[in-house]
JSON list of C-alpha atoms in Angstrom, two decimals:
[
{"chain": "A", "resi": 20, "resn": "MET", "atom": "CA", "xyz": [20.68, -13.48, 28.19]},
{"chain": "A", "resi": 21, "resn": "LYS", "atom": "CA", "xyz": [20.24, -10.76, 25.52]},
{"chain": "A", "resi": 22, "resn": "ILE", "atom": "CA", "xyz": [22.44, -11.13, 22.59]},
{"chain": "A", "resi": 23, "resn": "PRO", "atom": "CA", "xyz": [23.74, -7.93, 21.12]},
{"chain": "A", "resi": 24, "resn": "LYS", "atom": "CA", "xyz": [22.77, -6.64, 17.77]},
{"chain": "A", "resi": 25, "resn": "VAL", "atom": "CA", "xyz": [25.66, -6.42, 14.90]},
{"chain": "A", "resi": 26, "resn": "THR", "atom": "CA", "xyz": [25.55, -2.73, 15.25]},
{"chain": "A", "resi": 27, "resn": "GLU", "atom": "CA", "xyz": [26.34, -2.97, 18.90]},
{"chain": "A", "resi": 28, "resn": "ILE", "atom": "CA", "xyz": [29.01, -5.77, 18.59]},
{"chain": "A", "resi": 29, "resn": "ALA", "atom": "CA", "xyz": [30.68, -3.39, 15.63]},
{"chain": "A", "resi": 30, "resn": "LYS", "atom": "CA", "xyz": [30.43, -0.10, 18.11]},
{"chain": "A", "resi": 31, "resn": "ILE", "atom": "CA", "xyz": [32.08, -2.30, 20.68]},
{"chain": "A", "resi": 32, "resn": "ALA", "atom": "CA", "xyz": [34.93, -3.69, 18.18]},
{"chain": "A", "resi": 33, "resn": "LYS", "atom": "CA", "xyz": [35.48, -0.23, 17.31]},
{"chain": "A", "resi": 34, "resn": "ILE", "atom": "CA", "xyz": [36.14, 1.14, 21.18]},
{"chain": "A", "resi": 35, "resn": "LEU", "atom": "CA", "xyz": [38.36, -2.04, 21.49]},
{"chain": "A", "resi": 36, "resn": "TRP", "atom": "CA", "xyz": [40.38, -1.16, 18.50]},
{"chain": "A", "resi": 37, "resn": "TRP", "atom": "CA", "xyz": [40.71, 2.49, 19.60]},
{"chain": "A", "resi": 38, "resn": "VAL", "atom": "CA", "xyz": [42.02, 1.24, 23.26]},
{"chain": "A", "resi": 39, "resn": "LEU", "atom": "CA", "xyz": [44.23, -1.25, 21.65]},
{"chain": "A", "resi": 40, "resn": "PHE", "atom": "CA", "xyz": [45.69, 1.52, 19.18]},
{"chain": "A", "resi": 41, "resn": "VAL", "atom": "CA", "xyz": [46.24, 4.20, 22.27]},
{"chain": "A", "resi": 42, "resn": "VAL", "atom": "CA", "xyz": [48.06, 1.13, 24.34]},
{"chain": "A", "resi": 43, "resn": "VAL", "atom": "CA", "xyz": [50.10, 0.18, 21.55]},
{"chain": "A", "resi": 44, "resn": "ILE", "atom": "CA", "xyz": [51.21, 3.80, 20.66]},
{"chain": "A", "resi": 45, "resn": "THR", "atom": "CA", "xyz": [51.80, 4.76, 24.38]},
{"chain": "A", "resi": 46, "resn": "ILE", "atom": "CA", "xyz": [54.30, 1.89, 24.72]},
{"chain": "A", "resi": 47, "resn": "VAL", "atom": "CA", "xyz": [55.92, 2.72, 21.45]},
{"chain": "A", "resi": 48, "resn": "VAL", "atom": "CA", "xyz": [56.29, 6.36, 22.33]},
{"chain": "A", "resi": 49, "resn": "ASN", "atom": "CA", "xyz": [56.95, 5.62, 26.07]},
{"chain": "A", "resi": 50, "resn": "ALA", "atom": "CA", "xyz": [60.23, 3.89, 24.82]},
{"chain": "A", "resi": 51, "resn": "VAL", "atom": "CA", "xyz": [61.45, 7.05, 23.09]},
{"chain": "A", "resi": 52, "resn": "VAL", "atom": "CA", "xyz": [60.31, 9.67, 25.75]},
{"chain": "A", "resi": 53, "resn": "LYS", "atom": "CA", "xyz": [60.93, 7.35, 28.75]},
{"chain": "A", "resi": 54, "resn": "ASN", "atom": "CA", "xyz": [58.02, 8.96, 30.94]},
{"chain": "A", "resi": 55, "resn": "PHE", "atom": "CA", "xyz": [54.52, 7.53, 31.07]},
{"chain": "A", "resi": 56, "resn": "TRP", "atom": "CA", "xyz": [52.90, 10.54, 32.63]},
{"chain": "A", "resi": 57, "resn": "ILE", "atom": "CA", "xyz": [53.92, 12.75, 29.45]},
{"chain": "A", "resi": 58, "resn": "THR", "atom": "CA", "xyz": [53.28, 9.93, 26.92]},
{"chain": "A", "resi": 59, "resn": "PHE", "atom": "CA", "xyz": [49.98, 8.69, 27.70]},
{"chain": "A", "resi": 60, "resn": "PRO", "atom": "CA", "xyz": [48.23, 11.95, 27.87]},
{"chain": "A", "resi": 61, "resn": "MET", "atom": "CA", "xyz": [49.95, 13.06, 24.66]},
{"chain": "A", "resi": 62, "resn": "VAL", "atom": "CA", "xyz": [48.68, 9.88, 22.84]},
{"chain": "A", "resi": 63, "resn": "LEU", "atom": "CA", "xyz": [45.33, 9.51, 24.52]},
{"chain": "A", "resi": 64, "resn": "GLY", "atom": "CA", "xyz": [44.59, 13.35, 23.51]},
{"chain": "A", "resi": 65, "resn": "SER", "atom": "CA", "xyz": [45.91, 12.91, 19.87]},
{"chain": "A", "resi": 66, "resn": "SER", "atom": "CA", "xyz": [43.81, 9.57, 19.26]},
{"chain": "A", "resi": 67, "resn": "LEU", "atom": "CA", "xyz": [40.85, 11.31, 20.69]},
{"chain": "A", "resi": 68, "resn": "LEU", "atom": "CA", "xyz": [41.35, 14.12, 18.21]},
{"chain": "A", "resi": 69, "resn": "ILE", "atom": "CA", "xyz": [41.81, 11.82, 15.30]},
{"chain": "A", "resi": 70, "resn": "MET", "atom": "CA", "xyz": [38.76, 9.65, 16.09]},
{"chain": "A", "resi": 71, "resn": "PHE", "atom": "CA", "xyz": [36.41, 12.96, 16.49]},
{"chain": "A", "resi": 72, "resn": "TYR", "atom": "CA", "xyz": [37.86, 14.05, 13.29]},
{"chain": "A", "resi": 73, "resn": "GLN", "atom": "CA", "xyz": [37.09, 10.99, 11.61]},
{"chain": "A", "resi": 74, "resn": "LYS", "atom": "CA", "xyz": [33.73, 10.73, 13.26]},
{"chain": "A", "resi": 75, "resn": "LEU", "atom": "CA", "xyz": [32.49, 14.68, 12.83]},
{"chain": "A", "resi": 76, "resn": "ILE", "atom": "CA", "xyz": [34.24, 15.20, 9.59]},
{"chain": "A", "resi": 77, "resn": "LEU", "atom": "CA", "xyz": [34.94, 12.38, 7.43]},
{"chain": "A", "resi": 78, "resn": "ASN", "atom": "CA", "xyz": [31.82, 10.19, 8.51]},
{"chain": "A", "resi": 79, "resn": "PRO", "atom": "CA", "xyz": [28.87, 12.17, 10.07]},
{"chain": "A", "resi": 80, "resn": "ASN", "atom": "CA", "xyz": [26.02, 9.70, 9.26]},
{"chain": "A", "resi": 81, "resn": "ASP", "atom": "CA", "xyz": [28.06, 6.90, 10.11]},
{"chain": "A", "resi": 82, "resn": "ASP", "atom": "CA", "xyz": [26.12, 5.63, 13.52]},
{"chain": "A", "resi": 83, "resn": "LYS", "atom": "CA", "xyz": [22.99, 7.34, 12.38]},
{"chain": "A", "resi": 84, "resn": "ASN", "atom": "CA", "xyz": [21.70, 4.31, 10.14]},
{"chain": "A", "resi": 85, "resn": "VAL", "atom": "CA", "xyz": [20.98, 6.97, 7.63]},
{"chain": "A", "resi": 86, "resn": "LYS", "atom": "CA", "xyz": [19.17, 5.06, 4.45]},
{"chain": "A", "resi": 87, "resn": "GLN", "atom": "CA", "xyz": [18.98, 7.68, 1.29]},
{"chain": "A", "resi": 88, "resn": "PRO", "atom": "CA", "xyz": [15.47, 7.46, -0.33]},
{"chain": "A", "resi": 89, "resn": "ASP", "atom": "CA", "xyz": [15.68, 5.73, -3.60]},
{"chain": "A", "resi": 90, "resn": "THR", "atom": "CA", "xyz": [16.08, 7.63, -6.53]},
{"chain": "A", "resi": 91, "resn": "ASN", "atom": "CA", "xyz": [13.47, 7.95, -9.12]},
{"chain": "A", "resi": 92, "resn": "GLU", "atom": "CA", "xyz": [15.47, 5.43, -11.54]},
{"chain": "A", "resi": 93, "resn": "VAL", "atom": "CA", "xyz": [16.07, 2.90, -8.60]},
{"chain": "A", "resi": 94, "resn": "TYR", "atom": "CA", "xyz": [12.72, 3.24, -7.48]},
{"chain": "A", "resi": 95, "resn": "ALA", "atom": "CA", "xyz": [11.36, 2.72, -11.13]},
{"chain": "A", "resi": 96, "resn": "ALA", "atom": "CA", "xyz": [13.58, -0.45, -11.46]},
{"chain": "A", "resi": 97, "resn": "ARG", "atom": "CA", "xyz": [12.54, -2.37, -8.12]},
{"chain": "A", "resi": 98, "resn": "GLU", "atom": "CA", "xyz": [8.72, -1.50, -9.20]},
{"chain": "A", "resi": 99, "resn": "LYS", "atom": "CA", "xyz": [9.37, -3.20, -12.41]},
{"chain": "A", "resi": 100, "resn": "GLU", "atom": "CA", "xyz": [10.85, -6.22, -10.58]},
{"chain": "A", "resi": 101, "resn": "ILE", "atom": "CA", "xyz": [7.82, -6.69, -8.27]},
{"chain": "A", "resi": 102, "resn": "ILE", "atom": "CA", "xyz": [5.74, -6.53, -11.14]},
{"chain": "A", "resi": 103, "resn": "ARG", "atom": "CA", "xyz": [7.52, -9.22, -13.02]},
{"chain": "A", "resi": 104, "resn": "ILE", "atom": "CA", "xyz": [7.43, -11.30, -9.71]},
{"chain": "A", "resi": 105, "resn": "ALA", "atom": "CA", "xyz": [3.42, -10.54, -9.76]},
{"chain": "A", "resi": 106, "resn": "VAL", "atom": "CA", "xyz": [3.26, -11.77, -13.52]},
{"chain": "A", "resi": 107, "resn": "ASN", "atom": "CA", "xyz": [4.83, -14.68, -12.50]},
{"chain": "A", "resi": 108, "resn": "LYS", "atom": "CA", "xyz": [2.69, -15.29, -9.45]},
{"chain": "A", "resi": 109, "resn": "LYS", "atom": "CA", "xyz": [-0.42, -14.74, -11.70]},
{"chain": "A", "resi": 110, "resn": "GLY", "atom": "CA", "xyz": [-1.06, -11.21, -9.82]},
{"chain": "A", "resi": 111, "resn": "LEU", "atom": "CA", "xyz": [-0.95, -12.40, -6.42]},
{"chain": "A", "resi": 112, "resn": "VAL", "atom": "CA", "xyz": [1.96, -11.86, -4.58]},
{"chain": "A", "resi": 113, "resn": "THR", "atom": "CA", "xyz": [3.15, -11.56, -0.80]},
{"chain": "A", "resi": 114, "resn": "PRO", "atom": "CA", "xyz": [6.12, -9.78, 0.70]},
{"chain": "A", "resi": 115, "resn": "THR", "atom": "CA", "xyz": [7.72, -12.75, 1.19]},
{"chain": "A", "resi": 116, "resn": "ASP", "atom": "CA", "xyz": [7.57, -13.64, -2.54]},
{"chain": "A", "resi": 117, "resn": "VAL", "atom": "CA", "xyz": [9.29, -10.23, -3.16]},
{"chain": "A", "resi": 118, "resn": "ALA", "atom": "CA", "xyz": [12.05, -10.37, -0.34]},
{"chain": "A", "resi": 119, "resn": "MET", "atom": "CA", "xyz": [12.89, -14.01, -1.84]},
{"chain": "A", "resi": 120, "resn": "SER", "atom": "CA", "xyz": [12.96, -12.94, -5.39]},
{"chain": "A", "resi": 121, "resn": "THR", "atom": "CA", "xyz": [15.19, -9.39, -4.94]},
{"chain": "A", "resi": 122, "resn": "GLU", "atom": "CA", "xyz": [17.46, -7.95, -2.97]},
{"chain": "A", "resi": 123, "resn": "LEU", "atom": "CA", "xyz": [14.94, -6.26, -0.84]},
{"chain": "A", "resi": 124, "resn": "SER", "atom": "CA", "xyz": [14.49, -7.16, 2.87]},
{"chain": "A", "resi": 125, "resn": "LEU", "atom": "CA", "xyz": [11.03, -8.06, 4.12]},
{"chain": "A", "resi": 126, "resn": "GLU", "atom": "CA", "xyz": [10.43, -4.95, 5.55]},
{"chain": "A", "resi": 127, "resn": "HIS", "atom": "CA", "xyz": [11.31, -3.04, 2.30]},
{"chain": "A", "resi": 128, "resn": "ALA", "atom": "CA", "xyz": [9.11, -5.16, 0.10]},
{"chain": "A", "resi": 129, "resn": "LYS", "atom": "CA", "xyz": [6.39, -4.74, 2.33]},
{"chain": "A", "resi": 130, "resn": "LYS", "atom": "CA", "xyz": [6.88, -0.91, 2.13]},
{"chain": "A", "resi": 131, "resn": "TYR", "atom": "CA", "xyz": [6.97, -1.20, -1.81]},
{"chain": "A", "resi": 132, "resn": "LEU", "atom": "CA", "xyz": [3.69, -3.36, -1.87]},
{"chain": "A", "resi": 133, "resn": "GLU", "atom": "CA", "xyz": [2.02, -0.74, 0.40]},
{"chain": "A", "resi": 134, "resn": "TYR", "atom": "CA", "xyz": [2.97, 2.03, -1.82]},
{"chain": "A", "resi": 135, "resn": "LEU", "atom": "CA", "xyz": [1.89, 0.45, -4.83]},
{"chain": "A", "resi": 136, "resn": "LYS", "atom": "CA", "xyz": [-1.43, -0.46, -2.74]},
{"chain": "A", "resi": 137, "resn": "GLU", "atom": "CA", "xyz": [-1.89, 3.34, -1.85]},
{"chain": "A", "resi": 138, "resn": "SER", "atom": "CA", "xyz": [-1.28, 4.17, -5.35]},
{"chain": "A", "resi": 139, "resn": "GLY", "atom": "CA", "xyz": [-4.21, 2.26, -6.46]},
{"chain": "A", "resi": 140, "resn": "PHE", "atom": "CA", "xyz": [-2.54, -0.62, -8.65]},
{"chain": "A", "resi": 141, "resn": "VAL", "atom": "CA", "xyz": [-2.71, -3.43, -6.09]},
{"chain": "A", "resi": 142, "resn": "ARG", "atom": "CA", "xyz": [-5.60, -4.43, -3.81]},
{"chain": "A", "resi": 143, "resn": "LEU", "atom": "CA", "xyz": [-4.96, -6.10, -0.44]},
{"chain": "A", "resi": 144, "resn": "LYS", "atom": "CA", "xyz": [-6.19, -9.52, 0.56]},
{"chain": "A", "resi": 145, "resn": "ILE", "atom": "CA", "xyz": [-5.62, -11.52, 3.67]},
{"chain": "A", "resi": 146, "resn": "ALA", "atom": "CA", "xyz": [-5.29, -15.31, 3.55]},
{"chain": "A", "resi": 147, "resn": "ASN", "atom": "CA", "xyz": [-6.67, -17.60, 5.79]},
{"chain": "A", "resi": 148, "resn": "ASN", "atom": "CA", "xyz": [-3.21, -17.72, 7.81]},
{"chain": "A", "resi": 149, "resn": "GLY", "atom": "CA", "xyz": [-3.43, -13.93, 8.45]},
{"chain": "A", "resi": 150, "resn": "THR", "atom": "CA", "xyz": [-0.73, -13.31, 5.55]},
{"chain": "A", "resi": 151, "resn": "TYR", "atom": "CA", "xyz": [-1.10, -10.26, 3.22]},
{"chain": "A", "resi": 152, "resn": "VAL", "atom": "CA", "xyz": [-1.72, -10.85, -0.24]},
{"chain": "A", "resi": 153, "resn": "TYR", "atom": "CA", "xyz": [-1.22, -8.02, -2.74]},
{"chain": "A", "resi": 154, "resn": "GLU", "atom": "CA", "xyz": [-3.55, -8.69, -6.08]},
{"chain": "A", "resi": 155, "resn": "PHE", "atom": "CA", "xyz": [-2.14, -6.59, -8.87]},
{"chain": "A", "resi": 156, "resn": "MET", "atom": "CA", "xyz": [-5.46, -5.91, -10.85]},
{"chain": "A", "resi": 157, "resn": "GLY", "atom": "CA", "xyz": [-3.90, -5.00, -14.26]},
{"chain": "A", "resi": 158, "resn": "ILE", "atom": "CA", "xyz": [-2.15, -8.26, -14.68]},
{"chain": "A", "resi": 159, "resn": "LEU", "atom": "CA", "xyz": [-4.40, -10.60, -16.85]},
{"chain": "A", "resi": 160, "resn": "THR", "atom": "CA", "xyz": [-3.74, -13.87, -19.10]},
{"chain": "A", "resi": 161, "resn": "GLU", "atom": "CA", "xyz": [-3.92, -13.81, -22.60]},
{"chain": "A", "resi": 162, "resn": "ASP", "atom": "CA", "xyz": [-7.29, -15.45, -22.57]},
{"chain": "A", "resi": 163, "resn": "GLU", "atom": "CA", "xyz": [-8.96, -12.69, -19.94]},
{"chain": "A", "resi": 164, "resn": "LYS", "atom": "CA", "xyz": [-7.47, -10.05, -22.54]},
{"chain": "A", "resi": 165, "resn": "LYS", "atom": "CA", "xyz": [-8.95, -11.52, -25.61]},
{"chain": "A", "resi": 166, "resn": "LYS", "atom": "CA", "xyz": [-12.38, -11.86, -23.70]},
{"chain": "A", "resi": 167, "resn": "ALA", "atom": "CA", "xyz": [-12.36, -8.24, -22.42]},
{"chain": "A", "resi": 168, "resn": "GLU", "atom": "CA", "xyz": [-15.14, -6.03, -23.87]},
{"chain": "A", "resi": 169, "resn": "ALA", "atom": "CA", "xyz": [-14.69, -3.13, -26.15]},
{"chain": "A", "resi": 170, "resn": "ILE", "atom": "CA", "xyz": [-15.88, 0.41, -24.47]}
]
């Protein structure tokens, strides 16, 4: 049996809520009007108009899972978080390390690390078990900094 995703469950719950809304309002209005065949289309049509207004006008991106790109400030803050993690891990970081130490998902942690790799700040290594390890080349110990040669 396939387990539905949370978004699918939310959509089903929203539909059931609208059905319940139509039934309850129909019962209430029908008590006053006393004619089901006038009440039901009137309530159904009104609720559909409200639903479409809410969907199209108020929340146009509600079901599209549109994620706004990070602003420069947010990106810079996340980059600093990742660098702090790399310093604590002596320059070697996995996407799991980043995901566990930040609010980022594993997928987003990997995307940030890939971006840093493509920018030339990080080198990609592969561990024996196939895990990607990102090496921050600019992170040195104090001893390595002292032993650096003048150019």
